């Protein structure tokens, strides 16, 4: 199709489709309010501005790379939900990436470091052993 922005292989999970739709809306200039979500989310000391694509921790801006920001936005959009590494690869990197799923682990490690997560006792991005990650309080 001329001008196609993305292609989804069936069967597709609803969460993956939702993440891809949100990514397209961000690229074409849709606002967070158009997507039915609040513009700014407060998670303790962590503030995520979805429309402005900015993150602050304890009032200070956090410089995140594109993958780290997409990872944080994906996880925080469904706080409490557990995502497998494969689900995060598909949502964050926006394609079926069947390479090393440890790419997600490396990105999570960088994200945790940048948002001030204490090593060994994260407050925001939690590991679900043997499966993946979730965002939110313990």
mmCIF file of N, CA and C in Angstrom:
data_model
loop_
_atom_site.group_PDB
_atom_site.id
_atom_site.type_symbol
_atom_site.label_atom_id
_atom_site.label_comp_id
_atom_site.label_asym_id
_atom_site.label_seq_id
_atom_site.Cartn_x
_atom_site.Cartn_y
_atom_site.Cartn_z
ATOM 1 N N UNK A 1 0.841 -1.168 0.000
ATOM 2 C CA UNK A 1 0.000 0.000 0.000
ATOM 3 C C UNK A 1 0.891 1.237 0.000
ATOM 4 N N UNK A 2 0.621 2.161 -0.878
ATOM 5 C CA UNK A 2 1.425 3.375 -0.960
ATOM 6 C C UNK A 2 1.260 4.198 0.312
ATOM 7 N N UNK A 3 2.374 4.570 0.901
ATOM 8 C CA UNK A 3 2.343 5.381 2.109
ATOM 9 C C UNK A 3 2.142 4.602 3.391
ATOM 10 N N UNK A 4 2.194 3.286 3.323
ATOM 11 C CA UNK A 4 2.010 2.478 4.530
ATOM 12 C C UNK A 4 3.112 2.787 5.531
ATOM 13 N N UNK A 5 2.741 2.892 6.795
ATOM 14 C CA UNK A 5 3.688 3.221 7.853
ATOM 15 C C UNK A 5 4.161 1.985 8.597
ATOM 16 N N UNK A 6 3.351 0.939 8.605
ATOM 17 C CA UNK A 6 3.693 -0.246 9.374
ATOM 18 C C UNK A 6 2.950 -1.442 8.790
ATOM 19 N N UNK A 7 3.433 -2.609 9.104
ATOM 20 C CA UNK A 7 2.794 -3.841 8.668
ATOM 21 C C UNK A 7 2.738 -4.774 9.860
ATOM 22 N N UNK A 8 1.579 -5.357 10.123
ATOM 23 C CA UNK A 8 1.396 -6.232 11.269
ATOM 24 C C UNK A 8 1.111 -7.643 10.769
ATOM 25 N N UNK A 9 1.906 -8.588 11.247
ATOM 26 C CA UNK A 9 1.715 -9.991 10.885
ATOM 27 C C UNK A 9 0.703 -10.603 11.840
ATOM 28 N N UNK A 10 -0.293 -11.302 11.298
ATOM 29 C CA UNK A 10 -1.296 -11.964 12.136
ATOM 30 C C UNK A 10 -0.812 -13.346 12.534
ATOM 31 N N UNK A 11 -1.166 -13.847 13.678
ATOM 32 C CA UNK A 11 -1.995 -13.189 14.688
ATOM 33 C C UNK A 11 -1.189 -12.142 15.445
ATOM 34 N N UNK A 12 -1.867 -11.131 15.932
ATOM 35 C CA UNK A 12 -1.206 -10.056 16.664
ATOM 36 C C UNK A 12 -1.886 -9.899 18.023
ATOM 37 N N UNK A 13 -1.081 -9.665 19.035
ATOM 38 C CA UNK A 13 -1.619 -9.428 20.376
ATOM 39 C C UNK A 13 -2.153 -8.004 20.450
ATOM 40 N N UNK A 14 -3.205 -7.826 21.211
ATOM 41 C CA UNK A 14 -3.832 -6.509 21.347
ATOM 42 C C UNK A 14 -2.843 -5.484 21.888
ATOM 43 N N UNK A 15 -1.992 -5.898 22.830
ATOM 44 C CA UNK A 15 -1.018 -4.966 23.414
ATOM 45 C C UNK A 15 -0.024 -4.493 22.365
ATOM 46 N N UNK A 16 0.405 -5.398 21.499
ATOM 47 C CA UNK A 16 1.363 -5.041 20.451
ATOM 48 C C UNK A 16 0.704 -4.085 19.465
ATOM 49 N N UNK A 17 -0.520 -4.379 19.069
ATOM 50 C CA UNK A 17 -1.242 -3.513 18.144
ATOM 51 C C UNK A 17 -1.441 -2.132 18.758
ATOM 52 N N UNK A 18 -1.823 -2.079 20.038
ATOM 53 C CA UNK A 18 -2.002 -0.811 20.730
ATOM 54 C C UNK A 18 -0.701 -0.013 20.754
ATOM 55 N N UNK A 19 0.415 -0.667 21.054
ATOM 56 C CA UNK A 19 1.711 0.019 21.096
ATOM 57 C C UNK A 19 2.080 0.565 19.719
ATOM 58 N N UNK A 20 1.813 -0.187 18.675
ATOM 59 C CA UNK A 20 2.127 0.273 17.318
ATOM 60 C C UNK A 20 1.246 1.449 16.911
ATOM 61 N N UNK A 21 -0.024 1.399 17.280
ATOM 62 C CA UNK A 21 -0.923 2.515 16.972
ATOM 63 C C UNK A 21 -0.449 3.775 17.682
ATOM 64 N N UNK A 22 -0.069 3.636 18.948
ATOM 65 C CA UNK A 22 0.434 4.790 19.700
ATOM 66 C C UNK A 22 1.703 5.355 19.060
ATOM 67 N N UNK A 23 2.581 4.475 18.585
ATOM 68 C CA UNK A 23 3.817 4.925 17.940
ATOM 69 C C UNK A 23 3.508 5.713 16.669
ATOM 70 N N UNK A 24 2.570 5.235 15.880
ATOM 71 C CA UNK A 24 2.191 5.947 14.651
ATOM 72 C C UNK A 24 1.569 7.296 14.999
ATOM 73 N N UNK A 25 0.694 7.324 15.999
ATOM 74 C CA UNK A 25 0.084 8.590 16.408
ATOM 75 C C UNK A 25 1.131 9.595 16.872
ATOM 76 N N UNK A 26 2.148 9.126 17.589
ATOM 77 C CA UNK A 26 3.226 10.029 18.010
ATOM 78 C C UNK A 26 3.945 10.601 16.801
ATOM 79 N N UNK A 27 4.206 9.751 15.809
ATOM 80 C CA UNK A 27 4.947 10.207 14.630
ATOM 81 C C UNK A 27 4.151 11.196 13.786
ATOM 82 N N UNK A 28 2.831 11.066 13.750
ATOM 83 C CA UNK A 28 2.028 11.963 12.918
ATOM 84 C C UNK A 28 1.532 13.180 13.689
ATOM 85 N N UNK A 29 1.907 13.280 14.944
ATOM 86 C CA UNK A 29 1.592 14.485 15.697
ATOM 87 C C UNK A 29 0.336 14.416 16.531
ATOM 88 N N UNK A 30 -0.236 13.250 16.716
ATOM 89 C CA UNK A 30 -1.380 13.112 17.609
ATOM 90 C C UNK A 30 -0.944 13.408 19.031
ATOM 91 N N UNK A 31 -1.828 13.998 19.817
ATOM 92 C CA UNK A 31 -1.466 14.299 21.196
ATOM 93 C C UNK A 31 -1.822 13.128 22.089
ATOM 94 N N UNK A 32 -1.279 13.141 23.267
ATOM 95 C CA UNK A 32 -1.587 12.082 24.227
ATOM 96 C C UNK A 32 -3.070 12.112 24.584
ATOM 97 N N UNK A 33 -3.669 13.320 24.621
ATOM 98 C CA UNK A 33 -5.090 13.420 24.934
ATOM 99 C C UNK A 33 -5.936 12.770 23.848
ATOM 100 N N UNK A 34 -5.475 12.838 22.581
ATOM 101 C CA UNK A 34 -6.185 12.180 21.491
ATOM 102 C C UNK A 34 -6.197 10.676 21.682
ATOM 103 N N UNK A 35 -5.214 10.149 22.385
ATOM 104 C CA UNK A 35 -5.085 8.715 22.575
ATOM 105 C C UNK A 35 -5.817 8.241 23.827
ATOM 106 N N UNK A 36 -6.479 9.167 24.528
ATOM 107 C CA UNK A 36 -7.250 8.776 25.701
ATOM 108 C C UNK A 36 -6.407 8.602 26.952
ATOM 109 N N UNK A 37 -5.206 9.171 26.982
ATOM 110 C CA UNK A 37 -4.367 9.077 28.168
ATOM 111 C C UNK A 37 -4.031 10.477 28.658
ATOM 112 N N UNK A 38 -3.666 10.582 29.909
ATOM 113 C CA UNK A 38 -3.279 11.867 30.465
ATOM 114 C C UNK A 38 -1.955 12.312 29.868
ATOM 115 N N UNK A 39 -1.761 13.617 29.793
ATOM 116 C CA UNK A 39 -0.533 14.174 29.233
ATOM 117 C C UNK A 39 0.657 13.884 30.143
ATOM 118 N N UNK A 40 0.483 14.047 31.437
ATOM 119 C CA UNK A 40 1.579 13.866 32.384
ATOM 120 C C UNK A 40 1.195 12.813 33.416
ATOM 121 N N UNK A 41 2.127 11.898 33.670
ATOM 122 C CA UNK A 41 1.917 10.857 34.677
ATOM 123 C C UNK A 41 2.918 11.067 35.803
ATOM 124 N N UNK A 42 2.448 10.948 37.029
ATOM 125 C CA UNK A 42 3.312 11.073 38.200
ATOM 126 C C UNK A 42 3.425 9.702 38.864
ATOM 127 N N UNK A 43 4.640 9.236 39.004
ATOM 128 C CA UNK A 43 4.927 7.957 39.665
ATOM 129 C C UNK A 43 5.964 8.245 40.747
ATOM 130 N N UNK A 44 5.495 8.758 41.874
ATOM 131 C CA UNK A 44 6.427 9.149 42.926
ATOM 132 C C UNK A 44 7.295 10.302 42.438
ATOM 133 N N UNK A 45 8.612 10.127 42.492
ATOM 134 C CA UNK A 45 9.556 11.159 42.049
ATOM 135 C C UNK A 45 9.733 11.187 40.541
ATOM 136 N N UNK A 46 9.148 10.238 39.849
ATOM 137 C CA UNK A 46 9.299 10.121 38.397
ATOM 138 C C UNK A 46 8.070 10.721 37.711
ATOM 139 N N UNK A 47 8.308 11.685 36.807
ATOM 140 C CA UNK A 47 7.222 12.325 36.059
ATOM 141 C C UNK A 47 7.465 12.080 34.577
ATOM 142 N N UNK A 48 6.445 11.541 33.906
ATOM 143 C CA UNK A 48 6.539 11.217 32.485
ATOM 144 C C UNK A 48 5.546 12.091 31.732
ATOM 145 N N UNK A 49 6.052 12.915 30.824
ATOM 146 C CA UNK A 49 5.216 13.748 29.957
ATOM 147 C C UNK A 49 5.137 13.051 28.608
ATOM 148 N N UNK A 50 4.027 12.374 28.356
ATOM 149 C CA UNK A 50 3.873 11.588 27.124
ATOM 150 C C UNK A 50 3.807 12.471 25.887
ATOM 151 N N UNK A 51 3.135 13.602 25.974
ATOM 152 C CA UNK A 51 3.010 14.474 24.804
ATOM 153 C C UNK A 51 4.344 15.142 24.480
ATOM 154 N N UNK A 52 5.040 15.583 25.506
ATOM 155 C CA UNK A 52 6.326 16.248 25.300
ATOM 156 C C UNK A 52 7.495 15.291 25.202
ATOM 157 N N UNK A 53 7.228 14.000 25.455
ATOM 158 C CA UNK A 53 8.266 12.961 25.434
ATOM 159 C C UNK A 53 9.451 13.337 26.320
ATOM 160 N N UNK A 54 9.124 13.809 27.541
ATOM 161 C CA UNK A 54 10.168 14.153 28.501
ATOM 162 C C UNK A 54 9.930 13.394 29.803
ATOM 163 N N UNK A 55 11.020 13.196 30.533
ATOM 164 C CA UNK A 55 10.973 12.496 31.815
ATOM 165 C C UNK A 55 11.779 13.310 32.812
ATOM 166 N N UNK A 56 11.241 13.474 34.018
ATOM 167 C CA UNK A 56 11.999 14.107 35.089
ATOM 168 C C UNK A 56 11.997 13.182 36.299
ATOM 169 N N UNK A 57 13.092 13.228 37.034
ATOM 170 C CA UNK A 57 13.212 12.457 38.272
ATOM 171 C C UNK A 57 13.669 13.416 39.352
ATOM 172 N N UNK A 58 12.888 13.529 40.408
ATOM 173 C CA UNK A 58 13.143 14.461 41.500
ATOM 174 C C UNK A 58 13.305 15.882 40.966
ATOM 175 N N UNK A 59 12.479 16.227 39.974
ATOM 176 C CA UNK A 59 12.474 17.575 39.417
ATOM 177 C C UNK A 59 13.556 17.867 38.398
ATOM 178 N N UNK A 60 14.446 16.919 38.164
ATOM 179 C CA UNK A 60 15.528 17.135 37.198
ATOM 180 C C UNK A 60 15.247 16.358 35.918
ATOM 181 N N UNK A 61 15.502 16.982 34.757
ATOM 182 C CA UNK A 61 15.281 16.269 33.491
ATOM 183 C C UNK A 61 16.197 15.055 33.374
ATOM 184 N N UNK A 62 15.670 13.995 32.787
ATOM 185 C CA UNK A 62 16.432 12.767 32.566
ATOM 186 C C UNK A 62 16.642 12.627 31.062
ATOM 187 N N UNK A 63 17.894 12.540 30.644
ATOM 188 C CA UNK A 63 18.218 12.387 29.221
ATOM 189 C C UNK A 63 18.180 10.905 28.864
ATOM 190 N N UNK A 64 17.118 10.505 28.166
ATOM 191 C CA UNK A 64 16.965 9.108 27.757
ATOM 192 C C UNK A 64 17.174 8.987 26.256
ATOM 193 N N UNK A 65 17.778 7.881 25.851
ATOM 194 C CA UNK A 65 17.895 7.572 24.435
ATOM 195 C C UNK A 65 16.534 7.146 23.898
ATOM 196 N N UNK A 66 16.376 7.089 22.579
ATOM 197 C CA UNK A 66 15.079 6.722 21.992
ATOM 198 C C UNK A 66 14.549 5.368 22.471
ATOM 199 N N UNK A 67 15.400 4.364 22.534
ATOM 200 C CA UNK A 67 14.948 3.035 22.968
ATOM 201 C C UNK A 67 14.570 3.036 24.441
ATOM 202 N N UNK A 68 15.334 3.737 25.254
ATOM 203 C CA UNK A 68 15.033 3.813 26.686
ATOM 204 C C UNK A 68 13.698 4.521 26.916
ATOM 205 N N UNK A 69 13.469 5.604 26.170
ATOM 206 C CA UNK A 69 12.211 6.336 26.306
ATOM 207 C C UNK A 69 11.031 5.479 25.858
ATOM 208 N N UNK A 70 11.156 4.809 24.719
ATOM 209 C CA UNK A 70 10.064 3.945 24.246
ATOM 210 C C UNK A 70 9.800 2.808 25.232
ATOM 211 N N UNK A 71 10.868 2.262 25.816
ATOM 212 C CA UNK A 71 10.706 1.196 26.813
ATOM 213 C C UNK A 71 9.934 1.711 28.023
ATOM 214 N N UNK A 72 10.319 2.870 28.531
ATOM 215 C CA UNK A 72 9.634 3.448 29.689
ATOM 216 C C UNK A 72 8.175 3.764 29.361
ATOM 217 N N UNK A 73 7.916 4.330 28.194
ATOM 218 C CA UNK A 73 6.543 4.650 27.799
ATOM 219 C C UNK A 73 5.696 3.389 27.665
ATOM 220 N N UNK A 74 6.276 2.340 27.096
ATOM 221 C CA UNK A 74 5.546 1.076 26.929
ATOM 222 C C UNK A 74 5.206 0.467 28.279
ATOM 223 N N UNK A 75 6.196 0.375 29.164
ATOM 224 C CA UNK A 75 5.969 -0.234 30.477
ATOM 225 C C UNK A 75 4.995 0.586 31.320
ATOM 226 N N UNK A 76 5.182 1.908 31.342
ATOM 227 C CA UNK A 76 4.345 2.746 32.208
ATOM 228 C C UNK A 76 2.919 2.876 31.690
ATOM 229 N N UNK A 77 2.696 2.655 30.393
ATOM 230 C CA UNK A 77 1.338 2.728 29.840
ATOM 231 C C UNK A 77 0.451 1.622 30.402
ATOM 232 N N UNK A 78 1.064 0.530 30.823
ATOM 233 C CA UNK A 78 0.316 -0.600 31.393
ATOM 234 C C UNK A 78 0.959 -0.998 32.715
ATOM 235 N N UNK A 79 0.973 -0.052 33.653
ATOM 236 C CA UNK A 79 1.606 -0.296 34.949
ATOM 237 C C UNK A 79 1.015 -1.540 35.600
ATOM 238 N N UNK A 80 1.889 -2.378 36.127
ATOM 239 C CA UNK A 80 1.469 -3.610 36.786
ATOM 240 C C UNK A 80 1.418 -4.807 35.865
ATOM 241 N N UNK A 81 1.356 -4.564 34.569
ATOM 242 C CA UNK A 81 1.310 -5.664 33.599
ATOM 243 C C UNK A 81 2.722 -6.186 33.354
ATOM 244 N N UNK A 82 2.857 -7.496 33.298
ATOM 245 C CA UNK A 82 4.155 -8.111 33.033
ATOM 246 C C UNK A 82 4.317 -8.275 31.525
ATOM 247 N N UNK A 83 5.457 -7.793 31.011
ATOM 248 C CA UNK A 83 5.791 -7.915 29.597
ATOM 249 C C UNK A 83 6.946 -8.891 29.440
ATOM 250 N N UNK A 84 6.828 -9.813 28.503
ATOM 251 C CA UNK A 84 7.957 -10.694 28.196
ATOM 252 C C UNK A 84 8.995 -9.892 27.418
ATOM 253 N N UNK A 85 10.200 -10.408 27.352
ATOM 254 C CA UNK A 85 11.241 -9.740 26.574
ATOM 255 C C UNK A 85 10.830 -9.634 25.107
ATOM 256 N N UNK A 86 10.218 -10.687 24.572
ATOM 257 C CA UNK A 86 9.795 -10.662 23.171
ATOM 258 C C UNK A 86 8.724 -9.595 22.940
ATOM 259 N N UNK A 87 7.791 -9.460 23.866
ATOM 260 C CA UNK A 87 6.764 -8.421 23.738
ATOM 261 C C UNK A 87 7.402 -7.035 23.730
ATOM 262 N N UNK A 88 8.397 -6.837 24.587
ATOM 263 C CA UNK A 88 9.065 -5.539 24.635
ATOM 264 C C UNK A 88 9.885 -5.291 23.374
ATOM 265 N N UNK A 89 10.537 -6.326 22.855
ATOM 266 C CA UNK A 89 11.264 -6.166 21.594
ATOM 267 C C UNK A 89 10.320 -5.696 20.496
ATOM 268 N N UNK A 90 9.155 -6.313 20.403
ATOM 269 C CA UNK A 90 8.194 -5.966 19.355
ATOM 270 C C UNK A 90 7.610 -4.575 19.568
ATOM 271 N N UNK A 91 7.335 -4.203 20.816
ATOM 272 C CA UNK A 91 6.726 -2.905 21.092
ATOM 273 C C UNK A 91 7.732 -1.757 21.011
ATOM 274 N N UNK A 92 8.912 -1.957 21.561
ATOM 275 C CA UNK A 92 9.898 -0.881 21.635
ATOM 276 C C UNK A 92 10.655 -0.702 20.330
ATOM 277 N N UNK A 93 11.070 -1.802 19.738
ATOM 278 C CA UNK A 93 11.844 -1.712 18.499
ATOM 279 C C UNK A 93 10.939 -1.789 17.270
ATOM 280 N N UNK A 94 9.623 -1.914 17.500
ATOM 281 C CA UNK A 94 8.569 -1.815 16.492
ATOM 282 C C UNK A 94 8.691 -2.766 15.310
ATOM 283 N N UNK A 95 9.228 -3.920 15.531
ATOM 284 C CA UNK A 95 9.232 -4.960 14.498
ATOM 285 C C UNK A 95 9.489 -6.292 15.174
ATOM 286 N N UNK A 96 9.281 -7.350 14.449
ATOM 287 C CA UNK A 96 9.542 -8.681 14.999
ATOM 288 C C UNK A 96 11.039 -8.920 15.002
ATOM 289 N N UNK A 97 11.639 -8.690 16.136
ATOM 290 C CA UNK A 97 13.077 -8.848 16.283
ATOM 291 C C UNK A 97 13.309 -10.180 16.978
ATOM 292 N N UNK A 98 13.859 -11.133 16.267
ATOM 293 C CA UNK A 98 14.062 -12.464 16.847
ATOM 294 C C UNK A 98 15.537 -12.719 17.136
ATOM 295 N N UNK A 99 16.248 -11.667 17.462
ATOM 296 C CA UNK A 99 17.654 -11.809 17.795
ATOM 297 C C UNK A 99 17.816 -12.057 19.283
ATOM 298 N N UNK A 100 18.793 -11.425 19.853
ATOM 299 C CA UNK A 100 19.121 -11.609 21.258
ATOM 300 C C UNK A 100 18.157 -10.819 22.140
ATOM 301 N N UNK A 101 17.329 -11.517 22.883
ATOM 302 C CA UNK A 101 16.362 -10.861 23.770
ATOM 303 C C UNK A 101 17.064 -10.131 24.909
ATOM 304 N N UNK A 102 18.336 -10.376 25.089
ATOM 305 C CA UNK A 102 19.086 -9.677 26.145
ATOM 306 C C UNK A 102 19.293 -8.207 25.804
ATOM 307 N N UNK A 103 18.969 -7.827 24.567
ATOM 308 C CA UNK A 103 18.970 -6.418 24.193
ATOM 309 C C UNK A 103 18.039 -5.650 25.128
ATOM 310 N N UNK A 104 16.919 -6.253 25.484
ATOM 311 C CA UNK A 104 15.966 -5.633 26.413
ATOM 312 C C UNK A 104 16.619 -5.466 27.780
ATOM 313 N N UNK A 105 17.322 -6.491 28.245
ATOM 314 C CA UNK A 105 17.986 -6.418 29.555
ATOM 315 C C UNK A 105 18.973 -5.257 29.606
ATOM 316 N N UNK A 106 19.741 -5.085 28.538
ATOM 317 C CA UNK A 106 20.727 -4.003 28.491
ATOM 318 C C UNK A 106 20.031 -2.644 28.514
ATOM 319 N N UNK A 107 18.930 -2.531 27.788
ATOM 320 C CA UNK A 107 18.182 -1.273 27.750
ATOM 321 C C UNK A 107 17.561 -0.979 29.117
ATOM 322 N N UNK A 108 17.036 -1.999 29.782
ATOM 323 C CA UNK A 108 16.467 -1.831 31.124
ATOM 324 C C UNK A 108 17.552 -1.373 32.096
ATOM 325 N N UNK A 109 18.727 -1.956 31.989
ATOM 326 C CA UNK A 109 19.832 -1.579 32.882
ATOM 327 C C UNK A 109 20.187 -0.098 32.706
ATOM 328 N N UNK A 110 20.273 0.357 31.452
ATOM 329 C CA UNK A 110 20.576 1.771 31.193
ATOM 330 C C UNK A 110 19.456 2.666 31.711
ATOM 331 N N UNK A 111 18.205 2.260 31.466
ATOM 332 C CA UNK A 111 17.057 3.044 31.919
ATOM 333 C C UNK A 111 17.053 3.164 33.438
ATOM 334 N N UNK A 112 17.235 2.058 34.124
ATOM 335 C CA UNK A 112 17.252 2.080 35.593
ATOM 336 C C UNK A 112 18.331 3.021 36.113
ATOM 337 N N UNK A 113 19.492 2.965 35.519
ATOM 338 C CA UNK A 113 20.595 3.821 35.942
ATOM 339 C C UNK A 113 20.232 5.298 35.776
ATOM 340 N N UNK A 114 19.624 5.631 34.647
ATOM 341 C CA UNK A 114 19.316 7.030 34.348
ATOM 342 C C UNK A 114 18.171 7.586 35.187
ATOM 343 N N UNK A 115 17.233 6.743 35.620
ATOM 344 C CA UNK A 115 16.113 7.254 36.428
ATOM 345 C C UNK A 115 16.360 7.072 37.924
ATOM 346 N N UNK A 116 17.597 6.769 38.274
ATOM 347 C CA UNK A 116 17.975 6.735 39.681
ATOM 348 C C UNK A 116 17.515 5.523 40.453
ATOM 349 N N UNK A 117 17.360 4.394 39.780
ATOM 350 C CA UNK A 117 16.970 3.158 40.460
ATOM 351 C C UNK A 117 18.150 2.639 41.281
ATOM 352 N N UNK A 118 17.959 2.390 42.573
ATOM 353 C CA UNK A 118 19.055 1.815 43.359
ATOM 354 C C UNK A 118 19.325 0.371 42.921
ATOM 355 N N UNK A 119 20.595 0.010 42.722
ATOM 356 C CA UNK A 119 20.911 -1.367 42.311
ATOM 357 C C UNK A 119 20.377 -2.378 43.325
ATOM 358 N N UNK A 120 19.710 -3.396 42.820
ATOM 359 C CA UNK A 120 19.205 -4.459 43.686
ATOM 360 C C UNK A 120 17.824 -4.227 44.266
ATOM 361 N N UNK A 121 17.338 -2.979 44.249
ATOM 362 C CA UNK A 121 15.989 -2.713 44.781
ATOM 363 C C UNK A 121 15.304 -1.617 43.959
ATOM 364 N N UNK A 122 14.934 -1.946 42.724
ATOM 365 C CA UNK A 122 14.316 -0.939 41.858
ATOM 366 C C UNK A 122 12.951 -0.490 42.375
ATOM 367 N N UNK A 123 12.617 0.772 42.103
ATOM 368 C CA UNK A 123 11.326 1.327 42.517
ATOM 369 C C UNK A 123 10.315 1.346 41.385
ATOM 370 N N UNK A 124 10.785 1.399 40.142
ATOM 371 C CA UNK A 124 9.873 1.590 39.014
ATOM 372 C C UNK A 124 9.838 0.399 38.057
ATOM 373 N N UNK A 125 10.982 -0.038 37.585
ATOM 374 C CA UNK A 125 11.047 -1.128 36.602
ATOM 375 C C UNK A 125 11.503 -2.393 37.321
ATOM 376 N N UNK A 126 10.582 -3.356 37.446
ATOM 377 C CA UNK A 126 10.846 -4.575 38.205
ATOM 378 C C UNK A 126 11.046 -5.766 37.284
ATOM 379 N N UNK A 127 11.983 -6.631 37.663
ATOM 380 C CA UNK A 127 12.215 -7.872 36.939
ATOM 381 C C UNK A 127 11.254 -8.932 37.456
ATOM 382 N N UNK A 128 10.611 -9.629 36.533
ATOM 383 C CA UNK A 128 9.791 -10.789 36.877
ATOM 384 C C UNK A 128 10.606 -11.986 36.413
ATOM 385 N N UNK A 129 11.251 -12.616 37.368
ATOM 386 C CA UNK A 129 12.226 -13.663 37.061
ATOM 387 C C UNK A 129 11.660 -14.740 36.127
ATOM 388 N N UNK A 130 12.424 -15.025 35.092
ATOM 389 C CA UNK A 130 12.050 -16.061 34.140
ATOM 390 C C UNK A 130 11.045 -15.621 33.092
ATOM 391 N N UNK A 131 10.589 -14.344 33.177
ATOM 392 C CA UNK A 131 9.595 -13.914 32.200
ATOM 393 C C UNK A 131 9.930 -12.573 31.566
ATOM 394 N N UNK A 132 10.093 -11.523 32.361
ATOM 395 C CA UNK A 132 10.333 -10.213 31.758
ATOM 396 C C UNK A 132 10.318 -9.104 32.781
ATOM 397 N N UNK A 133 9.546 -8.050 32.478
ATOM 398 C CA UNK A 133 9.559 -6.842 33.302
ATOM 399 C C UNK A 133 8.151 -6.280 33.470
ATOM 400 N N UNK A 134 8.000 -5.499 34.554
ATOM 401 C CA UNK A 134 6.765 -4.757 34.771
ATOM 402 C C UNK A 134 7.111 -3.417 35.400
ATOM 403 N N UNK A 135 6.210 -2.465 35.258
ATOM 404 C CA UNK A 135 6.395 -1.132 35.810
ATOM 405 C C UNK A 135 5.416 -0.939 36.954
ATOM 406 N N UNK A 136 5.869 -0.329 38.025
ATOM 407 C CA UNK A 136 4.975 0.007 39.125
ATOM 408 C C UNK A 136 5.517 -0.428 40.460
ATOM 409 N N UNK A 137 4.795 -0.062 41.510
ATOM 410 C CA UNK A 137 5.248 -0.421 42.863
ATOM 411 C C UNK A 137 5.200 -1.922 43.082
ATOM 412 N N UNK A 138 6.015 -2.376 44.009
ATOM 413 C CA UNK A 138 6.089 -3.819 44.310
ATOM 414 C C UNK A 138 4.772 -4.379 44.713
#
